[in-house]
JSON list of C-alpha atoms in Angstrom, two decimals:
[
{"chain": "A", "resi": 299, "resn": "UNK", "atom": "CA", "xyz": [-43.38, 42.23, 19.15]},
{"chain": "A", "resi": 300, "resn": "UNK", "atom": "CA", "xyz": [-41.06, 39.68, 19.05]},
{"chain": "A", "resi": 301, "resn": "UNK", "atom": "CA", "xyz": [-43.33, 37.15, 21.17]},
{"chain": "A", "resi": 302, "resn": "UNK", "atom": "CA", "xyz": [-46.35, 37.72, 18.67]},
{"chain": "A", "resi": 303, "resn": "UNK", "atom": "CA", "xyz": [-44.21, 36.59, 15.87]},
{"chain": "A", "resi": 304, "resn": "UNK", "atom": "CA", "xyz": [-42.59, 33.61, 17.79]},
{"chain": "A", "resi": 305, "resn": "UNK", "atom": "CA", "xyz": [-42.97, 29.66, 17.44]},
{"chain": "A", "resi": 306, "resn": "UNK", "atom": "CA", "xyz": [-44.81, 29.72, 20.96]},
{"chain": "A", "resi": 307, "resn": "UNK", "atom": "CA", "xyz": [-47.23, 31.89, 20.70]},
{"chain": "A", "resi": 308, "resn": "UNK", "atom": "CA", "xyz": [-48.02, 30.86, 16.74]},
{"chain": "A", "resi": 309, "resn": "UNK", "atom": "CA", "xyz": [-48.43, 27.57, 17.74]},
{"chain": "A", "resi": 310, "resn": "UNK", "atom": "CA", "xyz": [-50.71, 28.84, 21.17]},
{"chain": "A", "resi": 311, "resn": "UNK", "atom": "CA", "xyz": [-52.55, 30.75, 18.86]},
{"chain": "A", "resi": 312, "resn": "UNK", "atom": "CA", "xyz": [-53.54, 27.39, 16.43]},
{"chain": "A", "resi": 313, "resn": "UNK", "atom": "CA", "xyz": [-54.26, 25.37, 19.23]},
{"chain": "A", "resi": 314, "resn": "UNK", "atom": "CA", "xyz": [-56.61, 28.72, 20.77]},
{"chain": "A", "resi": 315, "resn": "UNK", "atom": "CA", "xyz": [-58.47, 28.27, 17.56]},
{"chain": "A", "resi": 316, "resn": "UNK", "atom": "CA", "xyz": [-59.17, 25.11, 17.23]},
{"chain": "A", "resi": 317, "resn": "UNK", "atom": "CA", "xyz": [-60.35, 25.57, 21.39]},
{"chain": "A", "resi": 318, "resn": "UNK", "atom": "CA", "xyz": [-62.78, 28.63, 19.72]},
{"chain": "A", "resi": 319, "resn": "UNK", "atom": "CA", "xyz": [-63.89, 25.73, 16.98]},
{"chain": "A", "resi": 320, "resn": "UNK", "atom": "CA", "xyz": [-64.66, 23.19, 19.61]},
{"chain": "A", "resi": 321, "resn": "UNK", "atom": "CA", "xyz": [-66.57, 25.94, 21.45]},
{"chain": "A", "resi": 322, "resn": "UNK", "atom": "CA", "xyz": [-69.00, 26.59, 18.29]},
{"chain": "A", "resi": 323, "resn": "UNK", "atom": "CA", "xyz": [-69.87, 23.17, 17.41]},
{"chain": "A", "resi": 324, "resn": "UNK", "atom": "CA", "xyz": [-70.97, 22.68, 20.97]},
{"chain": "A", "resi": 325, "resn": "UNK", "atom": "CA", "xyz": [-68.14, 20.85, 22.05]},
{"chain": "A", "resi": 326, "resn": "UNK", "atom": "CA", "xyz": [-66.50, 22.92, 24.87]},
{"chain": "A", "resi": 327, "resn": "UNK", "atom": "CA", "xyz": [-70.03, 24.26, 26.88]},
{"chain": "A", "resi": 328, "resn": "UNK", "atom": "CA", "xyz": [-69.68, 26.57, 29.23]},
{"chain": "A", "resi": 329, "resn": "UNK", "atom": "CA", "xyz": [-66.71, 26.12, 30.28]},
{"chain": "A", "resi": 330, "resn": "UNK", "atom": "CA", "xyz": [-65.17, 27.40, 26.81]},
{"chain": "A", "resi": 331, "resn": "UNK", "atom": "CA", "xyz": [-62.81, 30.10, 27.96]},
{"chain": "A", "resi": 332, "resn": "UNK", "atom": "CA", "xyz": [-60.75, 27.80, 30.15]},
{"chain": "A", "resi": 333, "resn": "UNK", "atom": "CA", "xyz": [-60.59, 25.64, 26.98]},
{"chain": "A", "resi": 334, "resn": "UNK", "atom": "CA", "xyz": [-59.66, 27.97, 24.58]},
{"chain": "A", "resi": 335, "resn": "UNK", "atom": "CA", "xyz": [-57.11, 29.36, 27.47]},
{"chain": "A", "resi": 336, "resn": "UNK", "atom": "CA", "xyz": [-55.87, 26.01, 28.10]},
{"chain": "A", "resi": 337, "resn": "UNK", "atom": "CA", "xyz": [-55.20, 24.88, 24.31]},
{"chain": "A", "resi": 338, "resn": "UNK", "atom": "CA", "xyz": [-53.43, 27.84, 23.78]},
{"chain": "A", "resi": 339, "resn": "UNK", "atom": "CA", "xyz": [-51.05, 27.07, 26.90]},
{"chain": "A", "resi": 340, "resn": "UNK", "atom": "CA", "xyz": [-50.59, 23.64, 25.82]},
{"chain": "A", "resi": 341, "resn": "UNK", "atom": "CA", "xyz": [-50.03, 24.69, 22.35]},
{"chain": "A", "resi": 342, "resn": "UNK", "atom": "CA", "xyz": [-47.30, 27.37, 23.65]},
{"chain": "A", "resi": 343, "resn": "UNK", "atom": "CA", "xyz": [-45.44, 24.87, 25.98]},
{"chain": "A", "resi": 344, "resn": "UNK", "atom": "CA", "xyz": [-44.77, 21.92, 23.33]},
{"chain": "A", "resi": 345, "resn": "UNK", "atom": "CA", "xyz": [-43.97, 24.56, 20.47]},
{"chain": "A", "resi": 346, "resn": "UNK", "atom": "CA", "xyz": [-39.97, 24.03, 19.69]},
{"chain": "A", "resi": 347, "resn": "UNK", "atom": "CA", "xyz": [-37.96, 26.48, 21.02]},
{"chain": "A", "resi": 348, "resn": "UNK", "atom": "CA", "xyz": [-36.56, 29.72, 19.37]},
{"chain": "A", "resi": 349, "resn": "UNK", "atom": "CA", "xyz": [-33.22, 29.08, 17.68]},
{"chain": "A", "resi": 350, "resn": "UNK", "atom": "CA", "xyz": [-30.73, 31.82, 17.96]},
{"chain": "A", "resi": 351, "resn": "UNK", "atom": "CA", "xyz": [-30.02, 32.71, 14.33]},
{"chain": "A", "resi": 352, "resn": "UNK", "atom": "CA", "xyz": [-26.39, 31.71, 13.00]},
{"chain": "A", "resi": 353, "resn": "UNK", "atom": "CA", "xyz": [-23.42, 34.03, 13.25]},
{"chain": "A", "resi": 354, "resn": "UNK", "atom": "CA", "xyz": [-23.00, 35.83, 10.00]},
{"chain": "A", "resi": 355, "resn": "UNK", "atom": "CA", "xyz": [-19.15, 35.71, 9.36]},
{"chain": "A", "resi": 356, "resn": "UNK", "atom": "CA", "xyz": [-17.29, 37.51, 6.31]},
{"chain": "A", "resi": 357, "resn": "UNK", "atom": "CA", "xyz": [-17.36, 35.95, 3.19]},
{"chain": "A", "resi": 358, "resn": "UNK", "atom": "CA", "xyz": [-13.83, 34.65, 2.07]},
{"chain": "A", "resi": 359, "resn": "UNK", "atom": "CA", "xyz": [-13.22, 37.05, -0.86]},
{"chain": "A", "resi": 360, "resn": "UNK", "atom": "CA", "xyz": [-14.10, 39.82, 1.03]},
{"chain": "A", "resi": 361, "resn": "UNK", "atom": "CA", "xyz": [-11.30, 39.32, 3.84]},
{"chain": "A", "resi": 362, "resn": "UNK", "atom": "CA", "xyz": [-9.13, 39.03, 0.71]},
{"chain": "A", "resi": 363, "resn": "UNK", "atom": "CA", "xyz": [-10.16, 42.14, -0.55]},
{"chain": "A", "resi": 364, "resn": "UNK", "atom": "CA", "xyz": [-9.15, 43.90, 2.95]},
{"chain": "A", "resi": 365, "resn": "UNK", "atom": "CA", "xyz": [-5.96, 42.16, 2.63]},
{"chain": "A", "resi": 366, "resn": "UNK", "atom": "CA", "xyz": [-5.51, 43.41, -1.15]},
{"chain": "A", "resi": 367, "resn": "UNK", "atom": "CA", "xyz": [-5.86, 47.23, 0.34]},
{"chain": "A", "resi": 368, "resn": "UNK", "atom": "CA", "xyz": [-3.38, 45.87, 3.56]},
{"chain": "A", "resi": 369, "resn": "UNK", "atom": "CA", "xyz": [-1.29, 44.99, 1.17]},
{"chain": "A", "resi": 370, "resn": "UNK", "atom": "CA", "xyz": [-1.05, 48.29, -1.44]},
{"chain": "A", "resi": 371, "resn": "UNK", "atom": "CA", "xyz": [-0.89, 50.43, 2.34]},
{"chain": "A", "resi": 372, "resn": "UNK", "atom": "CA", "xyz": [2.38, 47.85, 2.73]},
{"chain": "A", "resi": 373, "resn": "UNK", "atom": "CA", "xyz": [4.10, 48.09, -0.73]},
{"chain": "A", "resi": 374, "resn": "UNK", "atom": "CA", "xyz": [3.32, 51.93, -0.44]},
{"chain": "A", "resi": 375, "resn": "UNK", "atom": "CA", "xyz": [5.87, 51.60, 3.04]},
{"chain": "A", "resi": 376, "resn": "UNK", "atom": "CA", "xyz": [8.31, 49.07, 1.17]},
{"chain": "A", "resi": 377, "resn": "UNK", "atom": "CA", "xyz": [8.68, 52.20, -1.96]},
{"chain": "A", "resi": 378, "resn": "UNK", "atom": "CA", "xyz": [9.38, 54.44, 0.67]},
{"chain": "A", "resi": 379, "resn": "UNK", "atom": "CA", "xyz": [12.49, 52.08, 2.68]},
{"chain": "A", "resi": 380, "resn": "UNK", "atom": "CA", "xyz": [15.93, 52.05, 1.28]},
{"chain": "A", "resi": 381, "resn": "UNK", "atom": "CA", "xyz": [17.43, 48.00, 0.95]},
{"chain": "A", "resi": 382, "resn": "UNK", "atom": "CA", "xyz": [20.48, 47.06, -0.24]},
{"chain": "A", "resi": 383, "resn": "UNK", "atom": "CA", "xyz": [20.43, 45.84, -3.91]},
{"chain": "A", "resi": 384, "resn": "UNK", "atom": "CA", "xyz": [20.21, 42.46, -2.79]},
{"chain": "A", "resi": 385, "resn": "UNK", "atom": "CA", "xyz": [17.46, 42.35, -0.36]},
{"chain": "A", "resi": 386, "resn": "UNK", "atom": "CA", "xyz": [15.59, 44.83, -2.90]},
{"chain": "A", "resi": 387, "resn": "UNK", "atom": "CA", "xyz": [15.73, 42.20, -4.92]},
{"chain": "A", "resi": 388, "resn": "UNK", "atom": "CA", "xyz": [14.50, 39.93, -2.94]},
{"chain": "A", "resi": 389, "resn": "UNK", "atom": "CA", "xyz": [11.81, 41.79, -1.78]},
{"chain": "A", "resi": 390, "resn": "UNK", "atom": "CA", "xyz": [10.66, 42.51, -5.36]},
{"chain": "A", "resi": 391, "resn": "UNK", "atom": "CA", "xyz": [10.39, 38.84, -6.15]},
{"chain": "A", "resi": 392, "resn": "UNK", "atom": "CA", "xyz": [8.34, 38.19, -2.81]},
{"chain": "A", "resi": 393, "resn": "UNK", "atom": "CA", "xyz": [6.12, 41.51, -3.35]},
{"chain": "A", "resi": 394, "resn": "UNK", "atom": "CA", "xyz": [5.57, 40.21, -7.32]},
{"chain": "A", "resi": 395, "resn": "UNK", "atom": "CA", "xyz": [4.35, 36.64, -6.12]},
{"chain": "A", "resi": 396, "resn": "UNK", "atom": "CA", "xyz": [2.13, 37.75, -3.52]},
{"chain": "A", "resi": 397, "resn": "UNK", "atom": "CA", "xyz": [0.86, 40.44, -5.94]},
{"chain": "A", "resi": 398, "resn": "UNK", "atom": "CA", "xyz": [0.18, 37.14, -8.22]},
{"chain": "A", "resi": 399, "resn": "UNK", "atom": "CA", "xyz": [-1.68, 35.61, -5.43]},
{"chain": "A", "resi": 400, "resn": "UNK", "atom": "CA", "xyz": [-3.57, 38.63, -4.65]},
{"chain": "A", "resi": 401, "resn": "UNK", "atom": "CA", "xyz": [-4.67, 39.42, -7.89]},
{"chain": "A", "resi": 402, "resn": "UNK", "atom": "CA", "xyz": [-8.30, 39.47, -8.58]},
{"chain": "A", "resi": 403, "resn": "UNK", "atom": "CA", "xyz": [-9.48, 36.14, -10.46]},
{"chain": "A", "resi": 404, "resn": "UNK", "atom": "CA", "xyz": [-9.49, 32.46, -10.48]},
{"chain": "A", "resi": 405, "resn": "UNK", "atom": "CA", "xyz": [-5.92, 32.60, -8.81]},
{"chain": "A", "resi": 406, "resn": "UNK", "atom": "CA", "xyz": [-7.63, 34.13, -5.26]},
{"chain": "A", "resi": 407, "resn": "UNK", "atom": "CA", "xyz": [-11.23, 32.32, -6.27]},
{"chain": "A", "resi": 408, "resn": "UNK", "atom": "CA", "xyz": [-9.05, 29.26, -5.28]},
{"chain": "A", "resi": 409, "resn": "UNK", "atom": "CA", "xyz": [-7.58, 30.69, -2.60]},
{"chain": "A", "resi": 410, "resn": "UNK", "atom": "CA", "xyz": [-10.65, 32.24, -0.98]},
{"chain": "A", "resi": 411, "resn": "UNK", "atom": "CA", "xyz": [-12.05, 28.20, -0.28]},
{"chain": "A", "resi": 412, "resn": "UNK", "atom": "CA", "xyz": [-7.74, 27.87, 1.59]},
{"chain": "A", "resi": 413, "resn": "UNK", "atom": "CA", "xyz": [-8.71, 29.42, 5.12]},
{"chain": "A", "resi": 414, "resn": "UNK", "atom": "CA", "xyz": [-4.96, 28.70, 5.90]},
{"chain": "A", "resi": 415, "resn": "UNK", "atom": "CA", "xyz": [-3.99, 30.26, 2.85]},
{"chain": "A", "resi": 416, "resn": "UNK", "atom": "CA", "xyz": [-5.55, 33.49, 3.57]},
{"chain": "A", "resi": 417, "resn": "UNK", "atom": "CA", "xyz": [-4.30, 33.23, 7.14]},
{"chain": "A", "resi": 418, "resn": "UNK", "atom": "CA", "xyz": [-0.59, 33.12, 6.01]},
{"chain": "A", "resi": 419, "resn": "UNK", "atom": "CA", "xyz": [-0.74, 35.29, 3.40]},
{"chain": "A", "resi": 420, "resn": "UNK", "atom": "CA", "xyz": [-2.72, 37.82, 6.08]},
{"chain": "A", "resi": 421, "resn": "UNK", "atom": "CA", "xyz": [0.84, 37.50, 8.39]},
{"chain": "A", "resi": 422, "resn": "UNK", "atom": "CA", "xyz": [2.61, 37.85, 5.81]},
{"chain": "A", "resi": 423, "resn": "UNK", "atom": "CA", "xyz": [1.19, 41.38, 4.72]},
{"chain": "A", "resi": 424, "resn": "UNK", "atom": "CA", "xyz": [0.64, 42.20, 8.09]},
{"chain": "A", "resi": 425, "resn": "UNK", "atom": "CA", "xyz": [3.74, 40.66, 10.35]},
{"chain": "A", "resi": 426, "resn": "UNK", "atom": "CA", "xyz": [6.26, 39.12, 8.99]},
{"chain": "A", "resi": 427, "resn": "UNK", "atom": "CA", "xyz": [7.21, 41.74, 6.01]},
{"chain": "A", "resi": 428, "resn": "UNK", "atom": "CA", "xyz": [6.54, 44.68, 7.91]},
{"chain": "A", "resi": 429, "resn": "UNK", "atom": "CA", "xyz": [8.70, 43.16, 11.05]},
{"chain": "A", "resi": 430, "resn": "UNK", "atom": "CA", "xyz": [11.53, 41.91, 8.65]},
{"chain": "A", "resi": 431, "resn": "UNK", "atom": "CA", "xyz": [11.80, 45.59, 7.17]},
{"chain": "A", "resi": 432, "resn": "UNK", "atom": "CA", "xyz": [11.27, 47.81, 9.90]},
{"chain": "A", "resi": 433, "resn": "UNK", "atom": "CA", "xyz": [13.77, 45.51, 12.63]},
{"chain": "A", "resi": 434, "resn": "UNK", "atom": "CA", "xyz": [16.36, 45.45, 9.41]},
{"chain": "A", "resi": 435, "resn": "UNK", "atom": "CA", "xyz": [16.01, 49.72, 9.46]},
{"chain": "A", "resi": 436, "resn": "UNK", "atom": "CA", "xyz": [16.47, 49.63, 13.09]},
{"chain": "A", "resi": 437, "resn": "UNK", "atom": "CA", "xyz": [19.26, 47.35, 13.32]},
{"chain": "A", "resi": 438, "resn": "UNK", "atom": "CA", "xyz": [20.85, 49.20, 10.37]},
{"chain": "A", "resi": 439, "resn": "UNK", "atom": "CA", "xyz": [21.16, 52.22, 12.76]},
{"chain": "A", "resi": 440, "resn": "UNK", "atom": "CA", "xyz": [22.44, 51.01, 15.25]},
{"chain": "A", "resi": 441, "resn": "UNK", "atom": "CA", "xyz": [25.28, 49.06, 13.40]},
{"chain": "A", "resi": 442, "resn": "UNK", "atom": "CA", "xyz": [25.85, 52.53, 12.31]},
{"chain": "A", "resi": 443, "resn": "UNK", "atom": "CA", "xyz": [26.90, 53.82, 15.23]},
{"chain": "A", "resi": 444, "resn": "UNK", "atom": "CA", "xyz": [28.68, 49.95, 16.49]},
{"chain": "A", "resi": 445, "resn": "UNK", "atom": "CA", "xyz": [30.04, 48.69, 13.76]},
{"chain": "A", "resi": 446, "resn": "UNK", "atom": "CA", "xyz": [31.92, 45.44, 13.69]},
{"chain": "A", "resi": 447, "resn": "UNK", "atom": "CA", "xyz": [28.57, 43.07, 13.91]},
{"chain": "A", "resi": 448, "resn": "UNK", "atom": "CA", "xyz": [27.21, 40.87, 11.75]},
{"chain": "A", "resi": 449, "resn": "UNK", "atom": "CA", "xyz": [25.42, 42.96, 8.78]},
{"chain": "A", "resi": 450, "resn": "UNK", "atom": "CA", "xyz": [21.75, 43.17, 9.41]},
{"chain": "A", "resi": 451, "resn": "UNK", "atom": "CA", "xyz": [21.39, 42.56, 5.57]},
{"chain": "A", "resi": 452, "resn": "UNK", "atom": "CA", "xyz": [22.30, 39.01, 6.25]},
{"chain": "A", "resi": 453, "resn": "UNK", "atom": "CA", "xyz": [19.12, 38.37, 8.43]},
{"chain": "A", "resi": 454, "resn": "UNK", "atom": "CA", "xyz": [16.92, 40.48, 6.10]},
{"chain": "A", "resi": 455, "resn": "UNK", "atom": "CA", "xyz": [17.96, 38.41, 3.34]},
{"chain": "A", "resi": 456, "resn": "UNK", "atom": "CA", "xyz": [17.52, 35.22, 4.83]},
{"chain": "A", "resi": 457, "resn": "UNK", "atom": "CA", "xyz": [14.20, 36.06, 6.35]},
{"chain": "A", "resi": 458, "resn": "UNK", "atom": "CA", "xyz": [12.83, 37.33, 2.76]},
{"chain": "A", "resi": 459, "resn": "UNK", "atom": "CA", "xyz": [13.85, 33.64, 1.29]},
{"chain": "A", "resi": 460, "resn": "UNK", "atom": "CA", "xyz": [12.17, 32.46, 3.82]},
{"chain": "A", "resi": 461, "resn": "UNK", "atom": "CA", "xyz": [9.00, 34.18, 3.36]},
{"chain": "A", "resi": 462, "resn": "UNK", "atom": "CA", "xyz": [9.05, 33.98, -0.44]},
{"chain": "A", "resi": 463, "resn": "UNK", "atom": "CA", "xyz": [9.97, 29.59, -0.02]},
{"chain": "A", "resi": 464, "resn": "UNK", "atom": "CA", "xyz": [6.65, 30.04, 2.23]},
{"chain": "A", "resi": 465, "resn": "UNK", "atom": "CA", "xyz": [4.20, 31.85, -0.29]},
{"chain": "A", "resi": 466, "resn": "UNK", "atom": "CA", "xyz": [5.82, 29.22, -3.05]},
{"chain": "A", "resi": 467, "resn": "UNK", "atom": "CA", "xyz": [4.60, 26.59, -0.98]},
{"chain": "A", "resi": 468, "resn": "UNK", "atom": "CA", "xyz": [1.16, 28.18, -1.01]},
{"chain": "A", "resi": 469, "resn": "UNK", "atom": "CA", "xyz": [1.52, 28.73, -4.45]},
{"chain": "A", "resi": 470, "resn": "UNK", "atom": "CA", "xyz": [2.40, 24.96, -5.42]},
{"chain": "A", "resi": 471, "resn": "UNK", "atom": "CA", "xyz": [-0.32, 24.20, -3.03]},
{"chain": "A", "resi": 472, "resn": "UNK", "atom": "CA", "xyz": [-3.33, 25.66, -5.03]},
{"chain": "A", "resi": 473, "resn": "UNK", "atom": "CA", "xyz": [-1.87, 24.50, -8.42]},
{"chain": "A", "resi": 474, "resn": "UNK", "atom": "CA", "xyz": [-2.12, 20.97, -6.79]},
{"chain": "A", "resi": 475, "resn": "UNK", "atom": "CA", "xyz": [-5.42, 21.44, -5.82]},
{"chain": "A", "resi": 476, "resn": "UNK", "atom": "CA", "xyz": [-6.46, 22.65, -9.12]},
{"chain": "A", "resi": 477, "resn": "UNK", "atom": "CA", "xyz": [-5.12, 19.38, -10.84]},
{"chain": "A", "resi": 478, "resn": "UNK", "atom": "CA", "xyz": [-6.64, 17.11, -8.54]},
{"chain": "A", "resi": 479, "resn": "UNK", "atom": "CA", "xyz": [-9.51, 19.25, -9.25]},
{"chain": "A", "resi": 480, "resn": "UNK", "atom": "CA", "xyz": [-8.85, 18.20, -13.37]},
{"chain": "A", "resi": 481, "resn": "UNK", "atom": "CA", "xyz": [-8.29, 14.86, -12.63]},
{"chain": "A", "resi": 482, "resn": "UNK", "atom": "CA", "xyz": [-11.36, 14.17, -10.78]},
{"chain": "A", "resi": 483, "resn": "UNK", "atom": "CA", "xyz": [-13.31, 15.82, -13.63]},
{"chain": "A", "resi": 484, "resn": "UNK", "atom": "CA", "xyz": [-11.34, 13.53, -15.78]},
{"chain": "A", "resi": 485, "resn": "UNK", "atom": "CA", "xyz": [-12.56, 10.46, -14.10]},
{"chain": "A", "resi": 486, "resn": "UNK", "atom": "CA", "xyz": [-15.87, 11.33, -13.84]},
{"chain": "A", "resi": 487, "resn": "UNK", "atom": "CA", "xyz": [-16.00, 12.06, -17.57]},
{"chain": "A", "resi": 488, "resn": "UNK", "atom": "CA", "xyz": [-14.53, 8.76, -18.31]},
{"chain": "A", "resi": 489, "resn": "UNK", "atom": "CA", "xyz": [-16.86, 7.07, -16.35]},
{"chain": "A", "resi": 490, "resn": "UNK", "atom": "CA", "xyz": [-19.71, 9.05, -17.48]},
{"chain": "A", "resi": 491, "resn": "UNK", "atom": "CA", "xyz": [-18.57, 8.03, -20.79]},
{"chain": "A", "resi": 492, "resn": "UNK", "atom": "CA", "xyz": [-18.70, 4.59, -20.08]},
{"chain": "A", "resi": 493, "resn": "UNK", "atom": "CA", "xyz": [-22.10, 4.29, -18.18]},
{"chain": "A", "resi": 494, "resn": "UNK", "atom": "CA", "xyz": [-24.24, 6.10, -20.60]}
]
């Protein structure tokens, strides 16, 4: 079925015709079937080729809605992990900015056309949170039982800064790209204004 609805055989099939046309004005004689039979071989041979059709990728917003659900399955682990009051906290701030970031509307409209920005906010939700957490519970326990090391809190806390400084830097990034986005709409008002 494929080959009846194919570029070659269309274009055999035109060229066949106009073989069966030349046959009833007289044209072709008696040898009309190896006419019609060849124009429809030399119609199928210079026909273009079949193009494979185009991958079919997922659309931006929806890999951000995956990582919106990723990311409620991860705050639904973080509720259940006792921190210290300090890394709480600054877990809290890093879970409230990515929430921000997240959040349906023109905030993740901006960052569904940042293919980098999805992909660190993706390891974020998915690596480097989860990691931080569950190697600071694991550590924890074991300091337990050796104590006199350095405090694992230390490392969880500097790894959350780290990963909240990251999604700032996202953050800033998108609210630069929206003002260049202003002042290009700027300009061309102003010189829309002053060629009409």
């Amino acid at each position: 079925m494929a080959y009846v609805e194919s570029r070659k055989n269309l274009a055999g099939s035109a060229c066949g015709i106009a073989g069966l046309v030349l046959t009833f004005t007289g044209l072709a004689g008696a040898y009309w079937p190896v006419v019609v039979v060849g124009l429809y071989g030399a119609g199928a041979l210079i026909a273009p080729p079949e193009r494979p059709a185009a991958p079919d990728f997922s659309d931006p917003s929806s890999q951000l809605e995956a990582l919106r659900a990723d990311f409620q399955t991860l705050r639904a682990y973080l509720d259940e992990v006792e921190l210290p009051p300090a890394a709480s906290g600054r877990l809290t701030e890093l879970t409230e900015l990515l929430d921000g970031l997240l959040a349906p509307g023109w905030v993740s409209k901006a960052l569904a056309t940042d293919p980098e920005g999805i992909h660190a906010l993706s390891r974020a939700v998915h690596q480097d949170i989860p990691e931080s957490v569950d190697t600071f519970v694991r550590t924890r326990w074991w300091t337990r039982i050796a104590p006199g090391t350095e405090p694992p809190e230390r490392h969880l806390e500097r790894q959350l800064e780290l990963l909240h400084r990251e999604a700032e830097e996202l953050a800033a990034g998108l609210r630069e790209a929206e003002a260049r986005r202003q002042q290009t709409h700027t300009r061309y008002l102003e010189d829309r204004g002053r060629n009409g």
